JSON list of C-alpha atoms in Angstrom, two decimals:
[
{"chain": "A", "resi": 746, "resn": "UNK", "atom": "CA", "xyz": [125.14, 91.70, 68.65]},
{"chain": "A", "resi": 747, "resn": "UNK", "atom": "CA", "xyz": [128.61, 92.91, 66.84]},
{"chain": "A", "resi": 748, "resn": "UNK", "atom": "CA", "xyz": [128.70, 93.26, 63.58]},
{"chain": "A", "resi": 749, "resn": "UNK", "atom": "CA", "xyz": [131.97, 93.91, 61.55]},
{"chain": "A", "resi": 750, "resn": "UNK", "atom": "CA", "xyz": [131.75, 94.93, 58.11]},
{"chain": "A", "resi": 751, "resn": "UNK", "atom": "CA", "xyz": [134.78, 95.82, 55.46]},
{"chain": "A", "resi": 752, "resn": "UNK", "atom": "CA", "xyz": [134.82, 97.61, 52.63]},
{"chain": "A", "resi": 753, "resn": "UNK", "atom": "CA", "xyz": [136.03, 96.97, 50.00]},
{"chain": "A", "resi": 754, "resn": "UNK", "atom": "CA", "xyz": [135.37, 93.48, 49.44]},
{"chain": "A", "resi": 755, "resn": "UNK", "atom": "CA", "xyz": [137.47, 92.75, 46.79]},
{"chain": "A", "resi": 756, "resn": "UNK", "atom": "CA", "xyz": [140.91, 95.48, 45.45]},
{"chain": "A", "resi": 757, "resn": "UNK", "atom": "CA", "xyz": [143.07, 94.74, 42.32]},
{"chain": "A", "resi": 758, "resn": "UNK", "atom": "CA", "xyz": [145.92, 97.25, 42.37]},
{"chain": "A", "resi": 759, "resn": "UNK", "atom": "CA", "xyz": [149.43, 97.46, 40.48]},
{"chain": "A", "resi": 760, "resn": "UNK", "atom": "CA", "xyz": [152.27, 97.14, 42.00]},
{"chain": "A", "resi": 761, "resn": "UNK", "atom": "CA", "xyz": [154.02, 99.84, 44.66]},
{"chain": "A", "resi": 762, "resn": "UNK", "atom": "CA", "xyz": [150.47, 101.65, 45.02]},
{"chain": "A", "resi": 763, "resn": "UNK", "atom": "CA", "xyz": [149.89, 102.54, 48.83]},
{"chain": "A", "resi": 764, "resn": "UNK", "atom": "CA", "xyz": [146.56, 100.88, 49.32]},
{"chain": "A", "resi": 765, "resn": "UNK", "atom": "CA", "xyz": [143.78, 101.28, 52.52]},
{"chain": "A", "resi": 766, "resn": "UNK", "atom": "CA", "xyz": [141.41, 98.81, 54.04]},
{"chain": "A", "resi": 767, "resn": "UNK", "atom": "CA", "xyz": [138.59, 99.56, 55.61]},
{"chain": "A", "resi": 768, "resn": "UNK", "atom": "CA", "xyz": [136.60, 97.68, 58.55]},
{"chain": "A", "resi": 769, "resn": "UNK", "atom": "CA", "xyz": [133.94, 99.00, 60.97]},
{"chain": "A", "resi": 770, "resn": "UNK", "atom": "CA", "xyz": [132.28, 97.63, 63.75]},
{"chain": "A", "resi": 771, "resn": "UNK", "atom": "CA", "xyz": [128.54, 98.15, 65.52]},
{"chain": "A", "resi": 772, "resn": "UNK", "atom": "CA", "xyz": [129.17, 97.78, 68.84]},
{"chain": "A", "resi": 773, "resn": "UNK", "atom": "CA", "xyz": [132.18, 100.18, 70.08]},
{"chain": "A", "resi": 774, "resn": "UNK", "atom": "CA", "xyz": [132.69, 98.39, 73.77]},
{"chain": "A", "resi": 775, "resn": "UNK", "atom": "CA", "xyz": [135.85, 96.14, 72.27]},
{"chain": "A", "resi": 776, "resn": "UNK", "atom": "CA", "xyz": [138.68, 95.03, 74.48]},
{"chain": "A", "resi": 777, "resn": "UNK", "atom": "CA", "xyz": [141.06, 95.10, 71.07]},
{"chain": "A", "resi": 778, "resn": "UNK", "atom": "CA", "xyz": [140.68, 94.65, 66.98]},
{"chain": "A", "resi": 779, "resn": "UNK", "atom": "CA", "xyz": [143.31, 92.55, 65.12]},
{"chain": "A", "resi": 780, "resn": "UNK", "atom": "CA", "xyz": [144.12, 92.20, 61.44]},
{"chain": "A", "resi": 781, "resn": "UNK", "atom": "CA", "xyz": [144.76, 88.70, 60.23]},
{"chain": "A", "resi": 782, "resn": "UNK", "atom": "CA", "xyz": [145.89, 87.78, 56.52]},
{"chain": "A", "resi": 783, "resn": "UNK", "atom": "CA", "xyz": [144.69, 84.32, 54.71]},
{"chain": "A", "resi": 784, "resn": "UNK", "atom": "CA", "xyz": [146.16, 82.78, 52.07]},
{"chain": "A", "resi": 785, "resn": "UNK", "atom": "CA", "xyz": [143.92, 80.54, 49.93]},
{"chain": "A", "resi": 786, "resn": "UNK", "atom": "CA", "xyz": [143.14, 77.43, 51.86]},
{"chain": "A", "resi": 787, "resn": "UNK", "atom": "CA", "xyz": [145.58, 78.43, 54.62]},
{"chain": "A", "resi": 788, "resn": "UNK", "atom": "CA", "xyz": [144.90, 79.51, 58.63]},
{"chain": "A", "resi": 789, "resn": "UNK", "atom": "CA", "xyz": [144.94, 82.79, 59.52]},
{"chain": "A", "resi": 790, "resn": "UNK", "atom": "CA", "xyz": [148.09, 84.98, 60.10]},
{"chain": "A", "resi": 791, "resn": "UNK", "atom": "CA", "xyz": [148.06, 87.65, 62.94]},
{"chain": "A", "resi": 792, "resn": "UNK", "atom": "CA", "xyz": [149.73, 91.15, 61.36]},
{"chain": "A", "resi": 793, "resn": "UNK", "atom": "CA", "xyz": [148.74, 93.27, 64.27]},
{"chain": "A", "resi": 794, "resn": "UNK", "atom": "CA", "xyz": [146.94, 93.70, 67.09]},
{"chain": "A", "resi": 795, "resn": "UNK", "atom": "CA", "xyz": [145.56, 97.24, 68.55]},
{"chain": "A", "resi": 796, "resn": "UNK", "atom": "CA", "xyz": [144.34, 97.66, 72.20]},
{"chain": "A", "resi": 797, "resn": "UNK", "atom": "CA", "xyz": [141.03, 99.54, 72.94]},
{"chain": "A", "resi": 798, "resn": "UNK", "atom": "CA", "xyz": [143.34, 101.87, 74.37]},
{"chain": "A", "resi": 799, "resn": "UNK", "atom": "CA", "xyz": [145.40, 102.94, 71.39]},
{"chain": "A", "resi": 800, "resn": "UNK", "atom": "CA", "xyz": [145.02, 104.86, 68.10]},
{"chain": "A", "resi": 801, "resn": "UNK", "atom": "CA", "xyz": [147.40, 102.92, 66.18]},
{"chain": "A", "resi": 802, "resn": "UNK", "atom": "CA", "xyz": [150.09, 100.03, 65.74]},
{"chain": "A", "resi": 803, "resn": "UNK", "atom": "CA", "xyz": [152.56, 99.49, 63.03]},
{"chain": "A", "resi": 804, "resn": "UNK", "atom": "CA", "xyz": [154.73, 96.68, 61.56]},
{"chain": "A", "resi": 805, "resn": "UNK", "atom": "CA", "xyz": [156.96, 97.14, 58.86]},
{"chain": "A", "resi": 806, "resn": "UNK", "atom": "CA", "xyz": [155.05, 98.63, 55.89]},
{"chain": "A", "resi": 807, "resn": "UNK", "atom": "CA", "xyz": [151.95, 97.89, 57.77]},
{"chain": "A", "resi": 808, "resn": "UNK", "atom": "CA", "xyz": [150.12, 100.42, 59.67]},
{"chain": "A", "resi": 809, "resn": "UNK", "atom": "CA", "xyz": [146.88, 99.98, 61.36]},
{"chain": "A", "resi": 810, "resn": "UNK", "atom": "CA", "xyz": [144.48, 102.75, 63.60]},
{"chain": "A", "resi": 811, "resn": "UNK", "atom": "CA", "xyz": [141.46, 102.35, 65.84]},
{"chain": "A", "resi": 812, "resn": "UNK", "atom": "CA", "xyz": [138.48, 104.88, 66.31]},
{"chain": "A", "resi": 813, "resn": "UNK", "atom": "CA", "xyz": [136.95, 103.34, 68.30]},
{"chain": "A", "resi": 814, "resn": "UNK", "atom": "CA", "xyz": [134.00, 105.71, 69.57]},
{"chain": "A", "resi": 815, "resn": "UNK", "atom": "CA", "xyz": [133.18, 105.27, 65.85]},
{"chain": "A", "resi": 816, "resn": "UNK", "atom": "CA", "xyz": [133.49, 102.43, 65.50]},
{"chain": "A", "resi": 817, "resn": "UNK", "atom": "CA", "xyz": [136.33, 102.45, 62.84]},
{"chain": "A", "resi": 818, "resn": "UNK", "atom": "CA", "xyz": [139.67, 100.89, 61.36]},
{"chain": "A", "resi": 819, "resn": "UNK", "atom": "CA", "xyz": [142.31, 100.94, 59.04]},
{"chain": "A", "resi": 820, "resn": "UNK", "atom": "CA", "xyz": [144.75, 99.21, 57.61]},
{"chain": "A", "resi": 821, "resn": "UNK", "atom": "CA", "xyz": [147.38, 100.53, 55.58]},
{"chain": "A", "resi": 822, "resn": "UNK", "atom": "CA", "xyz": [149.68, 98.89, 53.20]},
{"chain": "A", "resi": 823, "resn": "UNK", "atom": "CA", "xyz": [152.50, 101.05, 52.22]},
{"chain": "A", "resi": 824, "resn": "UNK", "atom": "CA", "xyz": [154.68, 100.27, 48.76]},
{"chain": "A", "resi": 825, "resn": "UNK", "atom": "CA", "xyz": [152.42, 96.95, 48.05]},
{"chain": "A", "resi": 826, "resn": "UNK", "atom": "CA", "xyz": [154.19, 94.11, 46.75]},
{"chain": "A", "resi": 827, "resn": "UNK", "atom": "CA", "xyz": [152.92, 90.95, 44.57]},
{"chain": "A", "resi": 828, "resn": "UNK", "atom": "CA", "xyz": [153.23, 88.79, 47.97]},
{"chain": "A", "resi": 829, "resn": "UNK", "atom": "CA", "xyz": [150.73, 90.71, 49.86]},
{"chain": "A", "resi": 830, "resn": "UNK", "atom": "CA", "xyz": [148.14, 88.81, 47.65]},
{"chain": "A", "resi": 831, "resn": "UNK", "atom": "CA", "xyz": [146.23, 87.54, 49.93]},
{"chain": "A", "resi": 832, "resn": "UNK", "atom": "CA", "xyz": [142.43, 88.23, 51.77]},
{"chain": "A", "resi": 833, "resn": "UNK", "atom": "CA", "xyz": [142.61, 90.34, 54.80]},
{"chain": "A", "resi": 834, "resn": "UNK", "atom": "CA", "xyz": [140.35, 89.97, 57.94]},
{"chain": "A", "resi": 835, "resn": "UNK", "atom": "CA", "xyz": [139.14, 92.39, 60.33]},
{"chain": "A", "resi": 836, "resn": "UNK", "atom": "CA", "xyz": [137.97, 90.69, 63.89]},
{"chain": "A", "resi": 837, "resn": "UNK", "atom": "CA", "xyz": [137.27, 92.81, 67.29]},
{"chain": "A", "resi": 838, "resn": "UNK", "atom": "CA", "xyz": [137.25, 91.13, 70.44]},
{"chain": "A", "resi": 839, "resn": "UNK", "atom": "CA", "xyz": [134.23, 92.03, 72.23]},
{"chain": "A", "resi": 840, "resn": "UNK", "atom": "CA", "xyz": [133.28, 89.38, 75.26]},
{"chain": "A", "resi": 841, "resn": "UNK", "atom": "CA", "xyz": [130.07, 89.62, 76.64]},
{"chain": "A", "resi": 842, "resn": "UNK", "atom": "CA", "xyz": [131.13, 87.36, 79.51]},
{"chain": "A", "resi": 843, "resn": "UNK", "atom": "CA", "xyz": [128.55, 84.90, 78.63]},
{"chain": "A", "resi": 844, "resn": "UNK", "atom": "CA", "xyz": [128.68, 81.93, 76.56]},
{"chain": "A", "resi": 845, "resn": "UNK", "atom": "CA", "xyz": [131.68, 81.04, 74.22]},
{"chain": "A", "resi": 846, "resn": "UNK", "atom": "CA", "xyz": [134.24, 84.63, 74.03]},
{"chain": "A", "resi": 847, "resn": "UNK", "atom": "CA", "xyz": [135.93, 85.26, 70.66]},
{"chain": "A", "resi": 848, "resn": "UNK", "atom": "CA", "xyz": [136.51, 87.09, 67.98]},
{"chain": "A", "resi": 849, "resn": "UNK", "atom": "CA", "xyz": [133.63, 88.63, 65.63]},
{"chain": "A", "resi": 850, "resn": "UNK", "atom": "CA", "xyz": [135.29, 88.44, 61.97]},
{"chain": "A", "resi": 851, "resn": "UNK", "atom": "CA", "xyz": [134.03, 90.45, 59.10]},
{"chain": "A", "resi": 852, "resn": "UNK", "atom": "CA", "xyz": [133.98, 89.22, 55.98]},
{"chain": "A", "resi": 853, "resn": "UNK", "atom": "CA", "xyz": [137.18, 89.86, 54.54]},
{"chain": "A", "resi": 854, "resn": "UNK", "atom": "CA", "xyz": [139.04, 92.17, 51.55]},
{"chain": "A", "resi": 855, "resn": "UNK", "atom": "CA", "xyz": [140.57, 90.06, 48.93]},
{"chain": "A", "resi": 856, "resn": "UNK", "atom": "CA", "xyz": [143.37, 92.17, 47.67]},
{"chain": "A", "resi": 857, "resn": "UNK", "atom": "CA", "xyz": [145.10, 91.31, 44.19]},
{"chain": "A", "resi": 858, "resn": "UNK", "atom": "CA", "xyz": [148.68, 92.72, 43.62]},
{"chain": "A", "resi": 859, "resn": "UNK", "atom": "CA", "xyz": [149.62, 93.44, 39.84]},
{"chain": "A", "resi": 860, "resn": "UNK", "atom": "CA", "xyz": [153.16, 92.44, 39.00]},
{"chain": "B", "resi": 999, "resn": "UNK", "atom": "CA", "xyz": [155.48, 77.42, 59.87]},
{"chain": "B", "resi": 1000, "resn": "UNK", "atom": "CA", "xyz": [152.80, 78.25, 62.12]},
{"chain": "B", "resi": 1001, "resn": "UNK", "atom": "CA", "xyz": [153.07, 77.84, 65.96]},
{"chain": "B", "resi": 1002, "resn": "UNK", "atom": "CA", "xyz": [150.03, 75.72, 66.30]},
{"chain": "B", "resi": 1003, "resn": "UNK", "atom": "CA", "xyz": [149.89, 72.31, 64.86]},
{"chain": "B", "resi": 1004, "resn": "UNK", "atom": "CA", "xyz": [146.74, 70.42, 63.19]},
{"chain": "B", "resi": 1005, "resn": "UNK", "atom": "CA", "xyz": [146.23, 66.82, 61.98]},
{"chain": "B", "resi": 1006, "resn": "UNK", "atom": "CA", "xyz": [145.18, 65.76, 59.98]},
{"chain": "B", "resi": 1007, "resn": "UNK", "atom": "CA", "xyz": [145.48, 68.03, 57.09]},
{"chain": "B", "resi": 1008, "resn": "UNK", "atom": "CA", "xyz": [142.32, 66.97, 55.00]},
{"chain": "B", "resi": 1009, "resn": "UNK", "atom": "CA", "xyz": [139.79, 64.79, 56.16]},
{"chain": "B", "resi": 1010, "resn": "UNK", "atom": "CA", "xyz": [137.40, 62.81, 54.04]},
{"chain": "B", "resi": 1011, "resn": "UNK", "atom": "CA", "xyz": [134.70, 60.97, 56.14]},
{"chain": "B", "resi": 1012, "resn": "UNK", "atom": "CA", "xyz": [130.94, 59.03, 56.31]},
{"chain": "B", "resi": 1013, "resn": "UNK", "atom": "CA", "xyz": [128.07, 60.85, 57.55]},
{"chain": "B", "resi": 1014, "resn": "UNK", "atom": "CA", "xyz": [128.19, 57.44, 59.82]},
{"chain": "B", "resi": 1015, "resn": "UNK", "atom": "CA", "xyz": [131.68, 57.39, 60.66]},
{"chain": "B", "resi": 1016, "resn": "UNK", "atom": "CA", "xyz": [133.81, 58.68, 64.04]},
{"chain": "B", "resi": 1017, "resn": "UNK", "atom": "CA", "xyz": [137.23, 60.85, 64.20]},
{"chain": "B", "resi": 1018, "resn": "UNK", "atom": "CA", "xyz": [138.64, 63.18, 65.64]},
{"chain": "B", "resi": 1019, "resn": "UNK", "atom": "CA", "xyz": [140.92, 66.44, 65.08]},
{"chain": "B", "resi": 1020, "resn": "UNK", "atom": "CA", "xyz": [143.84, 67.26, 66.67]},
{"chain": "B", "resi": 1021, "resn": "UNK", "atom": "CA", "xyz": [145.52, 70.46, 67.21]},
{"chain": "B", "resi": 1022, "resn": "UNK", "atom": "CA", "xyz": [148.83, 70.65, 69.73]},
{"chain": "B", "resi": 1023, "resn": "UNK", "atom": "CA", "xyz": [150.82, 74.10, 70.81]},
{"chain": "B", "resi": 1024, "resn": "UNK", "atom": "CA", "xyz": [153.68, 74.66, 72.67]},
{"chain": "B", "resi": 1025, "resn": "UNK", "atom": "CA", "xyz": [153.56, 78.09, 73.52]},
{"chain": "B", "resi": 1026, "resn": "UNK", "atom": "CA", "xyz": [152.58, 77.76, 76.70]},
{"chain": "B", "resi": 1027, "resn": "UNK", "atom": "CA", "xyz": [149.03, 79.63, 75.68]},
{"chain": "B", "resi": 1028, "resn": "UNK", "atom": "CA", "xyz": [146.18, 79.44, 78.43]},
{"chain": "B", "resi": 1029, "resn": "UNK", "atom": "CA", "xyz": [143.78, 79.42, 76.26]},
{"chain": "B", "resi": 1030, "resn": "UNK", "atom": "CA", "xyz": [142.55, 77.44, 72.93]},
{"chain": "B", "resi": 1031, "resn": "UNK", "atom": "CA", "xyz": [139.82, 77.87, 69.96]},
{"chain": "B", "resi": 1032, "resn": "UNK", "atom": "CA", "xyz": [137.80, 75.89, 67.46]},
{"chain": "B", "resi": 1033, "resn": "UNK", "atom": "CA", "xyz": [136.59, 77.55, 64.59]},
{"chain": "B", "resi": 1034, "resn": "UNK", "atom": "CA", "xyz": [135.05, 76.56, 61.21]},
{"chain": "B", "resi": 1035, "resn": "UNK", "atom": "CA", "xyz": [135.05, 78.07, 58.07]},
{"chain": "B", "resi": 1036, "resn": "UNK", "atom": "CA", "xyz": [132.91, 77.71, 54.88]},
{"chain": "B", "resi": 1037, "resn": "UNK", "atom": "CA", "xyz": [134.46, 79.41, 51.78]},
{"chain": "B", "resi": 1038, "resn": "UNK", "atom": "CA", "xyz": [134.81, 82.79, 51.05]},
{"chain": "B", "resi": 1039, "resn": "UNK", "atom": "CA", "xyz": [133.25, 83.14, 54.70]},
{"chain": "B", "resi": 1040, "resn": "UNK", "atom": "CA", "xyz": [134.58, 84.54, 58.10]},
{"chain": "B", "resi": 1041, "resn": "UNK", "atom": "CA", "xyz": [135.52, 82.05, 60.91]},
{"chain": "B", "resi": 1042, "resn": "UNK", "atom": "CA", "xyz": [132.76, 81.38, 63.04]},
{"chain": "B", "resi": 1043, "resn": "UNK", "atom": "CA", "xyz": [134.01, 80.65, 67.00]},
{"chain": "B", "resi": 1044, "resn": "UNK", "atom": "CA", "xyz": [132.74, 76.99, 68.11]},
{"chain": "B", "resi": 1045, "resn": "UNK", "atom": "CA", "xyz": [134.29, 76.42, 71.50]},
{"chain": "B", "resi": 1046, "resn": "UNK", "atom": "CA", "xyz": [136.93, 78.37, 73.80]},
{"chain": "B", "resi": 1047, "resn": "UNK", "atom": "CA", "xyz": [139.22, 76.27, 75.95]},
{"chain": "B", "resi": 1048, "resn": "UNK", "atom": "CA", "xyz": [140.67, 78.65, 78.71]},
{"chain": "B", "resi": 1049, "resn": "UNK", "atom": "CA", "xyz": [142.42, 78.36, 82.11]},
{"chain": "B", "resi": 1050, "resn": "UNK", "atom": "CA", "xyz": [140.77, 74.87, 82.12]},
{"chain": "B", "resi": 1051, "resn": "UNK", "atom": "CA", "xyz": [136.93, 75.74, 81.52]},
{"chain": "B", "resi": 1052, "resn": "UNK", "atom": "CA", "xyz": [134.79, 74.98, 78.15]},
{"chain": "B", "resi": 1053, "resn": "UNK", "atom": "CA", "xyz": [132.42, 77.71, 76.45]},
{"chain": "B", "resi": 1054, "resn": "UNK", "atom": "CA", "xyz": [130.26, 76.54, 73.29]},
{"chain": "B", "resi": 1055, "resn": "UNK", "atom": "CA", "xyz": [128.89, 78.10, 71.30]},
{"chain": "B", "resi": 1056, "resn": "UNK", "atom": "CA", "xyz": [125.02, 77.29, 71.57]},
{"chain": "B", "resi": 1057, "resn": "UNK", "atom": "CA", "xyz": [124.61, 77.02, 67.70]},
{"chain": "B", "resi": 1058, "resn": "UNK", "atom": "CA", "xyz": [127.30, 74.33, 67.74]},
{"chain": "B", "resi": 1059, "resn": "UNK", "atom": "CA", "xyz": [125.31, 70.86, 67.31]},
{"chain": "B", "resi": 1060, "resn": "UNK", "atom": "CA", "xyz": [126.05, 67.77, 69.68]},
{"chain": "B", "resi": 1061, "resn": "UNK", "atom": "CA", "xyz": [127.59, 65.88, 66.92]},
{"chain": "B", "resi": 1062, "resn": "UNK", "atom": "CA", "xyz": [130.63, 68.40, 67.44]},
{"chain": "B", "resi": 1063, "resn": "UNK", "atom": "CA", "xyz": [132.42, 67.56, 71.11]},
{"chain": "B", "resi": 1064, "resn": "UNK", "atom": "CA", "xyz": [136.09, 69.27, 72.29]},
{"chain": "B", "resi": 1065, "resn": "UNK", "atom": "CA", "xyz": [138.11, 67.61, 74.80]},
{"chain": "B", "resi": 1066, "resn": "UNK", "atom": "CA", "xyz": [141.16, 69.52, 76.05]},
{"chain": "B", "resi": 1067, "resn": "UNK", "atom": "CA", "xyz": [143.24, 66.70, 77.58]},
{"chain": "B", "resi": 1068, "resn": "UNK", "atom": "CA", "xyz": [146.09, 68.78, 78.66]},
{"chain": "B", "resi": 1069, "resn": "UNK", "atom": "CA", "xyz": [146.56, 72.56, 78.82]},
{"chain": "B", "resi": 1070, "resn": "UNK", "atom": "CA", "xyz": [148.65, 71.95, 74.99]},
{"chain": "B", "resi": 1071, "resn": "UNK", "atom": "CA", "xyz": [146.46, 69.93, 73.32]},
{"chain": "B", "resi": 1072, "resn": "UNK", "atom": "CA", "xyz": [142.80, 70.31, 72.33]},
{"chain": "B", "resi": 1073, "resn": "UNK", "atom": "CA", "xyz": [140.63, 67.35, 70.40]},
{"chain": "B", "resi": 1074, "resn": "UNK", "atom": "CA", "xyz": [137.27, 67.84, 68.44]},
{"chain": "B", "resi": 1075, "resn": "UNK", "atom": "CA", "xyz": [135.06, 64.89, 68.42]},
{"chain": "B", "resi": 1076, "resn": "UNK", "atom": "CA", "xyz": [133.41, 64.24, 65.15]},
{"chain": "B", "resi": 1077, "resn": "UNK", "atom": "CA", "xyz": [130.55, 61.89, 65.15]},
{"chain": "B", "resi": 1078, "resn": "UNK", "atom": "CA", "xyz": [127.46, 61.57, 62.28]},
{"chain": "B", "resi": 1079, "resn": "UNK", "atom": "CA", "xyz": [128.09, 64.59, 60.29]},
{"chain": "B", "resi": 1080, "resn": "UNK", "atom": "CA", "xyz": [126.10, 66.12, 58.01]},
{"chain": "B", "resi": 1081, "resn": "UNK", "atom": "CA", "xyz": [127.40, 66.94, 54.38]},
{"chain": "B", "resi": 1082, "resn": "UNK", "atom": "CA", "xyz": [126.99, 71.05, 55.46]},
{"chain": "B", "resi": 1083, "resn": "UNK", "atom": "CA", "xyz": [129.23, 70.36, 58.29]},
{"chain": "B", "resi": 1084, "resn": "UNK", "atom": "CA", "xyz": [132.20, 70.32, 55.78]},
{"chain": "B", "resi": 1085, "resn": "UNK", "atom": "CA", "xyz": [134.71, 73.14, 56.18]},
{"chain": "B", "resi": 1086, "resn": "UNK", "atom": "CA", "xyz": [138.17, 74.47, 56.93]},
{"chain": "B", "resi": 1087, "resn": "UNK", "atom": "CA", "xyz": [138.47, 73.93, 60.80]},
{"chain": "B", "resi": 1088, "resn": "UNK", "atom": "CA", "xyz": [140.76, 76.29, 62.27]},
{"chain": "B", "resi": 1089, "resn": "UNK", "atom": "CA", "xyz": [142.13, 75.89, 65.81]},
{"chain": "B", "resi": 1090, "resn": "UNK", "atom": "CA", "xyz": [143.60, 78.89, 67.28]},
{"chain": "B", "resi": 1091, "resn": "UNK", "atom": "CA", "xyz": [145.35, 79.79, 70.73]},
{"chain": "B", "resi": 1092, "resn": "UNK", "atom": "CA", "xyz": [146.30, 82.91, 72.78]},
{"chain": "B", "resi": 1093, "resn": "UNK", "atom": "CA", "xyz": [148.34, 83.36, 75.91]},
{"chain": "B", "resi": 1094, "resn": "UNK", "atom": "CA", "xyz": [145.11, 84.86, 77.70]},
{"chain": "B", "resi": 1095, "resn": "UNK", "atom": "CA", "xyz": [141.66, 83.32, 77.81]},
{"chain": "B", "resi": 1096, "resn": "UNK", "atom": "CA", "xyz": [138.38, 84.90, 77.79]},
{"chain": "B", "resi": 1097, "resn": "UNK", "atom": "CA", "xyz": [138.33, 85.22, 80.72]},
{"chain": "B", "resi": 1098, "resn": "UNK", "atom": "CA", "xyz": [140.71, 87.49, 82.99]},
{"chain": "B", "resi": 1099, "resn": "UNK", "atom": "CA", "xyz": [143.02, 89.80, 80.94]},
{"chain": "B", "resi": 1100, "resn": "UNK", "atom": "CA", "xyz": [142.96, 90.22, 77.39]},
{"chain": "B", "resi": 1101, "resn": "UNK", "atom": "CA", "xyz": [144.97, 91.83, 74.86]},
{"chain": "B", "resi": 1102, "resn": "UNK", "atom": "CA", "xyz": [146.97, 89.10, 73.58]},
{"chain": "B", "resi": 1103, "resn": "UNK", "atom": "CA", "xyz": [147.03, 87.72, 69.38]},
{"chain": "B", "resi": 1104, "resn": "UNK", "atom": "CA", "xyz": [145.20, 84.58, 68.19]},
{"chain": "B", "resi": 1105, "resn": "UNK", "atom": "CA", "xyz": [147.90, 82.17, 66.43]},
{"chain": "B", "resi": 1106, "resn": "UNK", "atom": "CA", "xyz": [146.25, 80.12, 63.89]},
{"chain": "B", "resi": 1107, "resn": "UNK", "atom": "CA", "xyz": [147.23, 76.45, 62.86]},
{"chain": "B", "resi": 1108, "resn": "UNK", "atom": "CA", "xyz": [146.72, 76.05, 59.22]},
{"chain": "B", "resi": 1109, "resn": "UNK", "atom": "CA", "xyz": [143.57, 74.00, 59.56]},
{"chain": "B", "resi": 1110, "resn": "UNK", "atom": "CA", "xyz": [142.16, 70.53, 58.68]},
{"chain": "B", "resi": 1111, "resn": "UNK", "atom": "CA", "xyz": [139.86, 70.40, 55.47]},
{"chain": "B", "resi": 1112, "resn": "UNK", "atom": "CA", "xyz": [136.76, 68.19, 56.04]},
{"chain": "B", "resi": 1113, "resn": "UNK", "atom": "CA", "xyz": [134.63, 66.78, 53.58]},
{"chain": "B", "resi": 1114, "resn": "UNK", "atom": "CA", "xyz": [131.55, 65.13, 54.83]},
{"chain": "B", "resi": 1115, "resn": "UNK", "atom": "CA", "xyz": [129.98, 62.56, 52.42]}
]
């Protein structure tokens, strides 16, 4: 069964610091992994999306890779800003063709931005 | 604004009563998701709409039914709920399905809050 575990849990930084998430996953047979951000109380928000095929995608001050033989990603956050406040979610799309196929979430990284 | 459209927004019901959620997108996505989420938990997939067949998830109880009346529009039944059963219910699309190519982002509606009592 995939498992998807980030670290760290919880970040507080100031202001402008360049800042790295971490999420890795048990099972490396994944069709893609996406980062999603979550405002309190709010759906989820796709930032980007990374094929099993490639190392890396970026989006403005966002940049996200994939390891995948181990089992690994990143997401970076360049020049962080008090709006990026938020929890971030790591998910990897795995289908095992049986049953109901979707994404396996980890828990999340609350991130705090100090004006 | 998000692409994907939910009603209602909160949800306060009977652990005797019947409703139903709604969610509605126009993106011409193939394929459609229920999720739930407790607090300060992960979403946790309940049923995948795509290119016209249901999957459950088998730890999804009865009292929990989808219907999918058109390919933009997907329903969850809601019938004698449990207090546990209240959550954030997140419905989600994608322009592939499980099934057949994938590759494609989830878009999230901003969910309905339920509180079962």
């Amino acid at each position: 069964k995939q498992e998807v575990t980030q670290i760290p849990a919880a970040l507080s930084v100031p202001e402008g610091e360049n800042l790295v998430l971490n999420c890795s996953f048990t099972d490396s047979a994944i069709y893609n992994l996406q980062w999603f951000r979550q405002d309190p109380g709010k759906g989820l928000t796709s930032l980007l999306l990374i094929q099993s095929s490639q190392r890396e995608q970026t989006s403005g001050r966002l940049n996200a890779s994939l390891d995948k033989s181990s089992g690994r990603s990143t997401l970076y956050i360049a020049a962080s800003q008090p709006g990026d406040s938020a929890t971030y979610l790591c998910a990897v799309d795995a289908r095992s063709g049986g049953g109901a196929d979707g994404l396996t979430f980890g828990k999340g990284t609350h991130l705090i931005i100090q004006p | 604004d998000t692409e994907v459209t939910q009603t209602p927004k909160h949800l306060v019901m009977g652990m005797t009563n019947k409703k139903s959620l709604k969610c509605e997108q126009h993106m011409g996505h193939r394929a459609m998701y229920w999720y739930k989420q407790k607090a300060k938990k992960p979403p946790e997939l309940m049923f995948v709409y795509s290119y016209e067949k249901l999957s459950i998830n088998e730890s999804v109880p009865s009292r929990f039914s989808p219907e999918c009346p058109n390919s933009s529009l997907l329903n969850l039944h809601l019938h004698a709920l449990q207090p546990e059963d209240s959550a954030l219910y997140l419905c989600a699309s994608s322009q592939d399905g499980a099934v057949g190519g994938p590759n494609s982002p989830l878009h999230f509606g901003n969910g309905t809050r339920l509180t079962v009592t």
